[in-house]
mmCIF file of C-alpha atoms in Angstrom:
data_model
loop_
_atom_site.group_PDB
_atom_site.id
_atom_site.type_symbol
_atom_site.label_atom_id
_atom_site.label_comp_id
_atom_site.label_asym_id
_atom_site.label_seq_id
_atom_site.Cartn_x
_atom_site.Cartn_y
_atom_site.Cartn_z
ATOM 1 C CA MET F 1 33.667 -24.177 43.100
ATOM 2 C CA GLN F 2 34.710 -25.173 39.430
ATOM 3 C CA ASN F 3 37.454 -23.530 38.348
ATOM 4 C CA GLY F 4 40.844 -23.670 38.901
ATOM 5 C CA LYS F 5 41.691 -20.588 39.887
ATOM 6 C CA SER F 6 38.837 -21.227 43.263
ATOM 7 C CA TRP F 7 40.904 -24.533 43.725
ATOM 8 C CA VAL F 8 43.925 -23.285 44.126
ATOM 9 C CA ALA F 9 42.658 -20.043 46.084
ATOM 10 C CA LEU F 10 41.425 -23.607 48.701
ATOM 11 C CA PHE F 11 44.358 -25.617 50.065
ATOM 12 C CA ASN F 12 46.589 -21.824 49.483
ATOM 13 C CA SER F 13 44.604 -20.990 52.350
ATOM 14 C CA PHE F 14 45.583 -24.358 54.407
ATOM 15 C CA GLY F 15 49.380 -23.752 53.491
ATOM 16 C CA SER F 16 49.648 -24.592 49.739
ATOM 17 C CA ARG F 17 52.053 -21.943 47.854
ATOM 18 C CA ASP F 18 50.630 -22.061 43.888
ATOM 19 C CA ILE F 19 49.831 -19.847 42.208
ATOM 20 C CA TYR F 20 46.809 -19.618 39.396
ATOM 21 C CA ASP F 21 49.649 -18.482 36.564
ATOM 22 C CA SER F 22 48.663 -17.558 32.630
ATOM 23 C CA PHE F 23 49.284 -21.386 31.612
ATOM 24 C CA GLY F 24 46.858 -22.704 34.084
ATOM 25 C CA LEU F 25 47.419 -24.723 36.916
ATOM 26 C CA PRO F 26 50.069 -24.686 39.143
ATOM 27 C CA ASP F 27 52.523 -27.815 38.414
ATOM 28 C CA ILE F 28 52.661 -30.729 40.481
ATOM 29 C CA GLY F 29 55.864 -32.432 39.706
ATOM 30 C CA LYS F 30 54.635 -34.876 37.055
ATOM 31 C CA PRO F 31 56.980 -36.776 35.190
ATOM 32 C CA ASN F 32 56.107 -35.462 31.562
ATOM 33 C CA GLY F 33 56.319 -31.891 32.921
ATOM 34 C CA GLN F 34 52.683 -31.017 31.269
ATOM 35 C CA ARG F 35 50.579 -28.974 34.077
ATOM 36 C CA PRO F 36 48.360 -31.141 35.390
ATOM 37 C CA SER F 37 44.139 -31.375 34.833
ATOM 38 C CA LYS F 38 42.148 -29.990 37.533
ATOM 39 C CA THR F 39 41.495 -33.964 39.146
ATOM 40 C CA GLU F 40 45.557 -34.259 39.110
ATOM 41 C CA TYR F 41 45.745 -30.781 41.342
ATOM 42 C CA ILE F 42 43.327 -31.852 43.813
ATOM 43 C CA VAL F 43 44.017 -35.211 44.340
ATOM 44 C CA LYS F 44 47.336 -34.057 44.786
ATOM 45 C CA ARG F 45 46.440 -31.965 47.233
ATOM 46 C CA LEU F 46 44.916 -34.422 49.016
ATOM 47 C CA THR F 47 47.224 -36.832 50.028
ATOM 48 C CA GLU F 48 49.739 -33.854 50.893
ATOM 49 C CA ALA F 49 47.396 -33.181 53.478
ATOM 50 C CA ASN F 50 45.951 -37.375 53.770
ATOM 51 C CA GLY F 51 46.039 -37.943 58.130
ATOM 52 C CA THR F 52 46.445 -34.174 58.279
ATOM 53 C CA TYR F 53 44.216 -32.270 60.935
ATOM 54 C CA ASN F 54 43.213 -29.723 57.869
ATOM 55 C CA MET F 55 41.534 -32.423 55.821
ATOM 56 C CA LYS F 56 38.384 -32.310 57.982
ATOM 57 C CA ASP F 57 38.498 -28.740 56.925
ATOM 58 C CA ILE F 58 39.485 -28.430 54.007
ATOM 59 C CA ILE F 59 36.957 -31.233 53.319
ATOM 60 C CA VAL F 60 34.057 -28.503 55.262
ATOM 61 C CA LYS F 61 35.615 -25.692 52.700
ATOM 62 C CA MET F 62 35.259 -28.044 49.543
ATOM 63 C CA ARG F 63 31.334 -29.026 50.393
ATOM 64 C CA GLU F 64 30.642 -25.264 51.304
ATOM 65 C CA GLY F 65 31.950 -24.677 47.519
ATOM 66 C CA VAL F 66 30.069 -27.255 45.908
ATOM 67 C CA SER F 67 26.875 -27.156 44.335
ATOM 68 C CA LYS F 68 26.897 -30.062 43.163
ATOM 69 C CA ILE F 69 28.663 -33.334 43.976
ATOM 70 C CA GLU F 70 29.561 -34.829 40.816
ATOM 71 C CA VAL F 71 31.841 -38.006 41.268
ATOM 72 C CA ASN F 72 34.192 -39.366 38.966
ATOM 73 C CA PRO F 73 34.982 -42.668 38.162
ATOM 74 C CA LYS F 74 38.292 -42.430 37.603
ATOM 75 C CA VAL F 75 39.752 -41.219 40.381
ATOM 76 C CA TYR F 76 40.140 -43.731 43.055
ATOM 77 C CA CYS F 77 42.243 -42.944 46.440
ATOM 78 C CA PRO F 78 41.289 -46.091 48.972
ATOM 79 C CA ASN F 79 43.987 -44.905 51.376
ATOM 80 C CA PHE F 80 42.492 -41.539 52.872
ATOM 81 C CA ARG F 81 41.783 -40.666 55.934
ATOM 82 C CA VAL F 82 40.323 -37.720 57.751
ATOM 83 C CA HIS F 83 41.090 -36.976 61.750
ATOM 84 C CA PHE F 84 37.807 -35.328 62.963
ATOM 85 C CA ASN F 85 37.466 -33.765 65.955
ATOM 86 C CA PHE F 86 34.840 -32.400 67.491
#
């Protein structure tokens, strides 16, 4: 997944109701009212999914859609929990 539309579609498949429009990624409630970067959008949606049973499925779908894992050292999310029920 490399573009914003793909990320919106992914999170919508797990219950988000976002719309990718001519302005780009949907508003996530940033204090300055600007639209989020792709990283901000992904972190916001993962934070909302944190601790839910959807988190495992989201990670699996993310991995399926990513051919090359890119690590952004600026993104630090120390409190993510994932429930794996196999």
